[in-house]
Amino acid sequence: MTKPSPVDPHAFPDEQAAESALRPGSLAEFRGQPRVADQLGLVLDASKHRGTVPDHVLLSGPPGLGKTTLAMIIASEMGAPIRISSGPAIQHAGDLAAILSGLVEGEVFFLDEIHRMSRPAEELLYLAMEDFRVDVIVGKGPGATAIPLEIPPFTLVGATTRAGLLPGPLRDRFGFTAQLDFYETPAIEHILVRSAGVLGIQLRPEAAAEIARRSRGTPRIANRLLRRVRDYAQVKADGRVTEPIARAALELYEVDELGLDRLDRGVLEAVCKRFGGGPVGLSTLAISVGEEAETVEEVAEPFLVRQGFLMRTQRGRVATEAGWRHLGLTPPTSGAPGPDLFS
Ligand SMILES: Nc1ncnc2c1ncn2[C@@H]1O[C@H](COP(=O)(O)OP(=O)(O)OP(=O)(O)O)[C@@H](O)[C@H]1O
């Protein structure tokens, strides 16, 4: 196992406290995703106006874009408590029934990774979402009876990185659904400036821009890079984060101008230099960079593809012209070699 990369979008186990400190507490402070924030604001205002609990909310999108943050904001905007759990933690319907029956009126129930819940729990959730009721099964076999149990009205906030995996009947029970997208660089700059304020870091605007460009449109990565750059500034300079300090720190952490890390560059370099631009199969590629095929496929490739540096074709991975150029290499032909050149 290689050590975690600073541009991994997943949260590290020791990062929770640092992340909590940087969560914006209100919709007004939540930067980026303007459409989602506006629509959600309307849903919350309307429910306050009517004096009812807000509709159930489904948030989908890649890790680190603010799903948990938005769930907490919904609770705080409604002045309601929040209960947090996750799909993998709920293996039996009884686990879910216990949580639901313990909710207080108006509580926000945040269910992360909702697509990983067990089937029986999912069915129990349908009823709870629709009728604020759960059926508790007493006894076993033919003598088993279902005793309906009222639960107080609550708002379910479901989060998923894989909206496509949710069964239709579950998706249909959410009154409001939002897809979070990668952030534009200026929004990430705003987030960095706010985080620097919270952490008491003197961050020059050019340095914020530099870090933002390398953050892959992901607030979690931006905040993490900011903390690393701050460490560097404190140890190697006077603590102020200037552009040269940010550049030097990010170079040390092997995060390049566009946010590629060592693994991303290694994969791209292998495709270009060792395999003539491709196509090369995933397992061969993984062996050549000394990584698991899964890591190459799930960690490095999505960003390389998003950047337009790599293509996944039926016959293997192919570097694009932009990919060659990002490494400072000249593509072998006017464009990247197409799969047909290698037949
Ligand atoms: N719009 C935003 N403004 C400011 N900070 C943000 C924003 N979105 C996310 N963050 C920060 O990024 C970090 C990660 O956000 P969060 O935990 O909400 O992501 P997530 O989508 O729930 O990730 P996961 O899918 O891994 O659970 C937090 O520290 C949070 O404060």
mmCIF file of C-alpha atoms in Angstrom, residues 2 9 13 30 72 88-89 100 104 109 115 119 128 131 136 143 145 151 179 183 203 209 266 269 272 274 276 302 311:
data_model
loop_
_atom_site.group_PDB
_atom_site.id
_atom_site.type_symbol
_atom_site.label_atom_id
_atom_site.label_comp_id
_atom_site.label_asym_id
_atom_site.label_seq_id
_atom_site.Cartn_x
_atom_site.Cartn_y
_atom_site.Cartn_z
ATOM 1 C CA THR A 2 1.334 3.417 -0.889
ATOM 2 C CA PRO A 9 -10.867 12.894 -2.361
ATOM 3 C CA PRO A 13 -9.459 8.604 9.341
ATOM 4 C CA PHE A 30 -21.708 27.594 1.792
ATOM 5 C CA MET A 72 -25.560 19.641 8.861
ATOM 6 C CA PRO A 88 -22.944 -0.061 5.766
ATOM 7 C CA ALA A 89 -23.655 0.430 9.491
ATOM 8 C CA LEU A 100 -36.020 5.795 13.559
ATOM 9 C CA VAL A 104 -37.467 13.467 17.873
ATOM 10 C CA PHE A 109 -31.503 11.869 9.871
ATOM 11 C CA HIS A 115 -26.822 2.886 -1.589
ATOM 12 C CA ARG A 119 -32.480 -4.719 1.248
ATOM 13 C CA ALA A 128 -40.902 5.423 7.311
ATOM 14 C CA ASP A 131 -46.019 7.399 6.348
ATOM 15 C CA VAL A 136 -42.025 -3.955 13.989
ATOM 16 C CA GLY A 143 -47.030 -16.701 13.711
ATOM 17 C CA THR A 145 -47.106 -10.291 13.334
ATOM 18 C CA ILE A 151 -42.503 7.721 14.382
ATOM 19 C CA GLN A 179 -26.408 16.432 -7.784
ATOM 20 C CA TYR A 183 -16.361 23.334 -7.962
ATOM 21 C CA LEU A 203 -2.993 33.525 3.044
ATOM 22 C CA ALA A 209 -5.370 30.859 -6.388
ATOM 23 C CA GLY A 266 3.143 7.637 -13.058
ATOM 24 C CA GLU A 269 3.965 8.413 -18.014
ATOM 25 C CA CYS A 272 3.119 7.368 -22.948
ATOM 26 C CA ARG A 274 6.386 2.461 -21.883
ATOM 27 C CA GLY A 276 3.828 4.233 -26.831
ATOM 28 C CA PRO A 302 -11.166 9.243 -13.117
ATOM 29 C CA MET A 311 -9.185 7.725 -22.682
#
